[in-house]
CSV table of C-alpha atoms in Angstrom, one decimal:
chain,number,residue,atom,x,y,z
A,797,ALA,CA,0.0,0.0,0.0
A,798,MET,CA,1.2,3.5,-0.9
A,799,ASN,CA,1.0,6.3,1.6
A,800,ASP,CA,1.9,9.9,0.8
A,801,LEU,CA,5.7,10.5,0.5
A,802,ARG,CA,7.5,13.6,1.7
A,803,ILE,CA,10.7,14.6,0.0
A,804,SER,CA,13.1,17.5,0.7
A,805,LEU,CA,15.4,18.8,-2.0
A,806,ILE,CA,18.4,20.8,-0.8
A,807,GLN,CA,19.4,23.5,-3.4
A,808,SER,CA,22.8,24.9,-2.4
A,809,ASP,CA,26.1,26.3,-3.7
A,810,LEU,CA,29.0,23.9,-3.3
A,811,HIS,CA,32.5,24.3,-2.1
A,812,TRP,CA,34.7,23.5,-5.1
A,813,GLU,CA,36.6,20.2,-4.6
A,814,ASP,CA,36.3,20.4,-0.8
A,815,SER,CA,34.4,17.4,0.6
A,816,THR,CA,35.0,18.2,4.2
A,817,ALA,CA,33.4,21.7,3.8
A,818,ASN,CA,30.5,20.3,1.8
A,819,ARG,CA,29.7,17.6,4.3
A,820,ALA,CA,29.7,20.2,7.1
A,821,MET,CA,27.5,22.6,5.1
A,822,PHE,CA,25.0,19.9,4.1
A,823,GLU,CA,24.8,18.6,7.7
A,824,GLU,CA,23.8,22.1,8.8
A,825,LYS,CA,21.2,22.3,6.1
A,826,ILE,CA,19.8,18.9,6.8
A,827,TRP,CA,19.1,20.0,10.4
A,828,GLU,CA,17.3,23.0,9.1
A,829,ILE,CA,14.5,20.8,7.8
A,830,ASP,CA,11.8,21.5,10.4
A,831,GLN,CA,9.3,18.7,9.7
A,832,PRO,CA,9.7,15.0,9.4
A,833,THR,CA,10.6,13.9,5.9
A,834,ASP,CA,11.0,10.6,4.1
A,835,VAL,CA,13.8,11.4,1.5
A,836,ILE,CA,16.4,14.1,1.6
A,837,VAL,CA,18.0,14.8,-1.8
A,838,LEU,CA,21.4,16.4,-2.4
A,839,PRO,CA,22.8,17.5,-5.8
A,840,GLU,CA,25.1,15.7,-8.2
A,841,MET,CA,28.7,15.4,-6.9
A,842,PHE,CA,27.6,17.1,-3.7
A,843,THR,CA,30.9,16.7,-2.0
A,844,THR,CA,33.1,18.3,-4.8
A,845,GLY,CA,31.1,20.0,-7.5
A,846,PHE,CA,31.2,18.7,-11.1
A,847,SER,CA,34.9,17.9,-11.1
A,848,MET,CA,36.8,15.9,-13.8
A,849,ASP,CA,39.6,15.1,-11.3
A,850,PRO,CA,38.6,11.7,-9.9
A,851,VAL,CA,42.3,10.7,-9.2
A,852,GLU,CA,42.5,13.3,-6.5
A,853,LEU,CA,38.9,13.4,-5.3
A,854,ALA,CA,37.5,9.8,-5.5
A,855,GLU,CA,36.4,8.1,-2.3
A,856,ARG,CA,36.1,4.4,-1.6
A,857,MET,CA,32.8,2.9,-0.6
A,858,GLY,CA,32.3,2.6,3.1
A,859,LEU,CA,34.6,5.5,4.0
A,860,LEU,CA,34.1,9.2,4.8
A,861,THR,CA,31.1,10.4,2.9
A,862,VAL,CA,29.3,7.0,2.8
A,863,ARG,CA,29.7,6.8,6.6
A,864,TRP,CA,28.5,10.3,7.0
A,865,MET,CA,25.4,9.5,4.9
A,866,ARG,CA,24.7,6.5,7.1
A,867,GLN,CA,25.0,8.6,10.2
A,868,MET,CA,22.7,11.3,8.8
A,869,ALA,CA,20.1,8.8,7.7
A,870,GLU,CA,20.1,7.1,11.1
A,871,GLN,CA,19.8,10.4,12.9
A,872,THR,CA,17.1,12.0,10.7
A,873,LYS,CA,15.2,8.7,10.1
A,874,ALA,CA,15.1,9.7,6.4
A,875,VAL,CA,16.8,8.5,3.2
A,876,ILE,CA,19.8,10.6,2.3
A,877,THR,CA,20.7,10.5,-1.4
A,878,GLY,CA,22.9,12.3,-3.9
A,879,SER,CA,26.0,11.5,-6.0
A,880,LEU,CA,29.7,11.6,-5.4
A,881,ILE,CA,33.0,10.5,-7.0
A,882,VAL,CA,33.7,6.9,-6.1
A,883,GLU,CA,36.6,4.6,-7.0
A,884,GLU,CA,35.9,0.9,-7.3
A,885,ASP,CA,37.8,-1.9,-9.0
A,886,GLN,CA,40.2,0.6,-10.5
A,887,GLN,CA,37.4,2.6,-12.1
A,888,TYR,CA,35.9,5.9,-11.3
A,889,TYR,CA,32.2,6.5,-11.1
A,890,ASN,CA,29.8,9.4,-10.7
A,891,ARG,CA,27.8,7.3,-8.2
A,892,LEU,CA,24.4,8.0,-6.6
A,893,ILE,CA,24.1,6.5,-3.1
A,894,TRP,CA,20.7,5.7,-1.8
A,895,MET,CA,21.2,5.5,2.0
A,896,PRO,CA,18.1,4.5,4.0
A,897,PRO,CA,17.9,5.0,7.8
A,898,VAL,CA,17.7,1.2,8.3
A,899,GLY,CA,19.1,-1.5,6.0
A,900,ASP,CA,21.6,-1.7,3.2
A,901,HIS,CA,22.3,1.2,0.9
A,902,GLN,CA,22.0,0.9,-2.9
A,903,VAL,CA,23.9,2.6,-5.7
A,904,TYR,CA,23.3,3.9,-9.3
A,905,ASN,CA,26.3,4.8,-11.5
A,906,LYS,CA,25.5,7.6,-14.0
A,907,ARG,CA,24.8,6.1,-17.4
A,908,HIS,CA,25.1,9.1,-19.7
A,909,LEU,CA,28.4,10.9,-19.2
A,910,PHE,CA,28.5,14.5,-20.3
A,911,ARG,CA,31.0,14.5,-23.2
A,912,MET,CA,30.9,18.3,-23.6
A,913,ALA,CA,32.9,18.4,-20.3
A,914,ASP,CA,34.8,15.2,-21.2
A,915,GLU,CA,33.1,13.3,-18.4
A,916,GLN,CA,33.4,10.1,-20.4
A,917,LYS,CA,37.2,10.4,-20.3
A,918,ALA,CA,37.3,10.6,-16.5
A,919,TYR,CA,34.5,8.2,-15.4
A,920,ALA,CA,33.1,4.8,-16.4
A,921,PRO,CA,29.4,4.6,-17.4
A,922,GLY,CA,26.8,2.7,-15.4
A,923,GLN,CA,25.1,-0.2,-17.0
A,924,GLU,CA,21.9,-0.7,-15.0
A,925,ARG,CA,19.0,1.4,-13.8
A,926,LEU,CA,18.1,1.4,-10.1
A,927,ILE,CA,14.5,1.1,-8.9
A,928,ILE,CA,14.0,1.2,-5.2
A,929,ASN,CA,10.9,0.2,-3.2
A,930,TYR,CA,10.6,2.5,-0.3
A,931,LYS,CA,7.5,3.0,1.9
A,932,GLY,CA,5.4,1.5,-0.9
A,933,TRP,CA,6.8,3.8,-3.6
A,934,ASN,CA,8.9,2.7,-6.5
A,935,ILE,CA,11.6,5.3,-7.0
A,936,CYS,CA,14.0,5.6,-9.9
A,937,PRO,CA,17.0,7.9,-9.2
A,938,MET,CA,19.1,9.3,-12.1
A,939,ILE,CA,21.8,11.9,-12.6
A,940,CYS,CA,21.8,15.1,-14.5
A,941,TYR,CA,22.6,14.4,-18.2
A,942,ASP,CA,20.4,11.2,-18.0
A,943,LEU,CA,17.5,13.6,-18.2
A,944,ARG,CA,18.1,14.1,-21.9
A,945,PHE,CA,17.6,10.4,-22.8
A,946,PRO,CA,13.9,9.4,-22.6
A,947,VAL,CA,14.5,5.7,-23.5
A,948,TRP,CA,16.7,5.3,-20.4
A,949,SER,CA,14.2,7.2,-18.3
A,950,ARG,CA,11.2,5.4,-19.7
A,951,ASN,CA,8.7,4.0,-17.2
A,952,ARG,CA,8.2,0.5,-18.6
A,953,MET,CA,4.7,-0.7,-18.2
A,954,GLY,CA,4.0,-4.1,-16.7
A,955,ALA,CA,0.7,-6.0,-16.7
A,956,GLU,CA,-0.4,-4.5,-13.3
A,957,ARG,CA,1.9,-1.6,-12.5
A,958,MET,CA,4.5,0.7,-13.9
A,959,ASP,CA,8.2,0.4,-13.0
A,960,TYR,CA,8.3,3.5,-10.8
A,961,ASP,CA,6.1,6.2,-9.2
A,962,LEU,CA,8.8,8.9,-8.7
A,963,LEU,CA,11.6,9.7,-11.1
A,964,LEU,CA,14.4,11.6,-9.3
A,965,TYR,CA,17.2,13.6,-10.9
A,966,VAL,CA,20.2,15.0,-9.0
A,967,ALA,CA,22.1,17.6,-11.1
A,968,ASN,CA,24.7,20.3,-11.8
A,969,TRP,CA,22.7,21.8,-14.6
A,970,PRO,CA,24.1,25.1,-15.9
A,971,GLU,CA,22.1,28.3,-16.3
A,972,VAL,CA,22.9,28.5,-20.1
A,973,ARG,CA,20.7,25.4,-20.7
A,974,ILE,CA,18.2,25.8,-17.9
A,975,GLN,CA,15.3,26.0,-20.4
A,976,ALA,CA,16.0,22.4,-21.4
A,977,TRP,CA,16.1,21.4,-17.7
A,978,ASN,CA,12.6,22.8,-17.1
A,979,THR,CA,11.1,21.4,-20.3
A,980,LEU,CA,12.5,17.9,-19.9
A,981,LEU,CA,11.6,17.5,-16.3
A,982,ARG,CA,8.0,18.2,-17.2
A,983,ALA,CA,8.1,16.0,-20.2
A,984,ARG,CA,9.4,13.1,-18.2
A,985,ALA,CA,6.5,13.5,-15.8
A,986,ILE,CA,3.9,13.6,-18.6
A,987,GLU,CA,5.2,10.7,-20.7
A,988,ASN,CA,5.8,8.5,-17.7
A,989,LEU,CA,2.7,9.3,-15.7
A,990,ALA,CA,4.9,9.7,-12.6
A,991,TYR,CA,6.1,12.4,-10.2
A,992,VAL,CA,9.4,13.9,-11.3
A,993,ALA,CA,11.7,15.8,-8.9
A,994,GLY,CA,15.0,17.5,-9.9
A,995,VAL,CA,17.5,19.1,-7.5
A,996,ASN,CA,20.1,21.4,-8.9
A,997,ARG,CA,23.0,23.2,-7.4
A,998,ILE,CA,23.5,27.0,-7.5
A,999,GLY,CA,26.4,29.3,-8.0
A,1000,ASN,CA,29.7,29.2,-10.0
A,1001,ASP,CA,31.8,26.1,-10.0
A,1002,GLY,CA,35.6,25.9,-10.3
A,1003,ALA,CA,35.4,25.7,-14.0
A,1004,GLY,CA,33.6,29.0,-14.2
A,1005,ILE,CA,30.2,27.5,-15.0
A,1006,PHE,CA,27.2,29.3,-13.5
A,1007,HIS,CA,24.1,27.4,-12.2
A,1008,ASN,CA,20.9,29.2,-11.5
A,1009,GLU,CA,19.0,26.8,-9.3
A,1010,LYS,CA,15.5,25.8,-10.6
A,1011,SER,CA,15.1,22.7,-8.6
A,1012,ALA,CA,11.5,21.7,-9.2
A,1013,VAL,CA,8.8,19.0,-8.7
A,1014,PHE,CA,6.1,18.0,-11.3
A,1015,GLY,CA,3.0,15.9,-10.9
A,1016,PRO,CA,2.1,13.0,-13.2
A,1017,ALA,CA,0.0,15.2,-15.5
A,1018,GLY,CA,2.9,17.6,-15.8
A,1019,GLU,CA,1.4,20.1,-13.3
A,1020,VAL,CA,3.8,22.2,-11.4
A,1021,ILE,CA,3.9,21.2,-7.7
A,1022,VAL,CA,7.0,23.3,-6.8
A,1023,PRO,CA,8.2,25.7,-9.4
A,1024,GLY,CA,11.9,26.3,-9.9
A,1025,GLY,CA,13.2,29.0,-7.6
A,1026,ASP,CA,16.4,30.9,-6.9
A,1027,GLY,CA,18.8,31.0,-4.1
A,1028,GLU,CA,19.8,28.7,-1.3
A,1029,ARG,CA,16.7,26.9,-0.2
A,1030,ILE,CA,15.2,23.7,1.0
A,1031,ILE,CA,12.1,22.5,-1.0
A,1032,SER,CA,9.9,20.1,1.0
A,1033,VAL,CA,6.8,18.7,-0.5
A,1034,THR,CA,4.4,15.9,0.1
A,1035,LEU,CA,3.6,13.7,-2.9
A,1036,SER,CA,0.0,12.4,-2.9
A,1037,ALA,CA,-0.4,8.7,-3.5
A,1038,ASP,CA,-4.1,9.1,-4.2
A,1039,GLN,CA,-3.4,11.8,-6.8
A,1040,LEU,CA,-1.0,9.5,-8.6
A,1041,THR,CA,-3.4,6.6,-8.6
A,1042,THR,CA,-6.4,8.7,-9.7
A,1043,HIS,CA,-4.5,10.2,-12.7
A,1044,ARG,CA,-3.3,6.8,-13.8
A,1045,ASN,CA,-6.8,5.3,-13.6
A,1046,ARG,CA,-8.5,8.2,-15.4
A,1047,PHE,CA,-5.8,8.5,-18.1
A,1048,PRO,CA,-4.4,5.0,-18.5
A,1049,ALA,CA,-2.1,5.8,-21.4
A,1050,TRP,CA,0.4,3.4,-19.9
A,1051,ARG,CA,-1.7,0.5,-21.2
A,1052,ASP,CA,-1.0,1.5,-24.8
A,1053,ALA,CA,2.8,2.0,-24.3
A,1054,ASP,CA,5.3,0.3,-26.5
A,1055,ASP,CA,6.9,-2.8,-25.1
A,1056,PHE,CA,10.7,-2.8,-25.4
A,1057,ARG,CA,13.9,-3.6,-23.5
A,1058,ILE,CA,17.3,-1.9,-23.6
A,1059,LEU,CA,20.0,-4.2,-24.9
């Protein structure tokens, strides 16, 4: 059974390539959330900014930031999620960690690497989507550039239920292309009959790229639940399970969707 789900998106500037400062900053912001929440979402590469220097910055699983995420999840009794630079098996990944307050964490490695910044030269691509069942919701987390690829993001339709109910993007999406961000978030919600939430960073990064926020949440019909806004802020919103079920029942386009699989 699905109950309502409360999510909190933390829209913040990042200290360039300074994981200690970023963990301290996000810890303060997490404790600013003044109501119980189920999922706390941090931006892409939240410990470093969008850096192409994994040799210097990568962390191992189970150390430093992953331990910090475990501690914060246990203390807040909420999922903590966001991506960071991870080294594993002599490869580097832009890896999203899904850290629940109880139980094992799960990971998603960014599939689509942003070649305009040579991300594919620094990191290995992910090969599998991640869909998590949490509090009755199926949640599919993705990372930034993945948003541009609707096949990868597609909510595949089963006989009884779709793959996911919430599509979640963590990002470092620059101001110069923010119109695409807004348009594609809404499109992913409409075509997949699901909630879509995107959290973006703000400010200039160490490469001189400016990010103008615009974290946002859209409903399954493409309606704006939380519009993109400016500045440092925490966006907390409750997603209605009834609203999702009602829309899917009244407009069951998912029953006519094309059946496919990604090779």
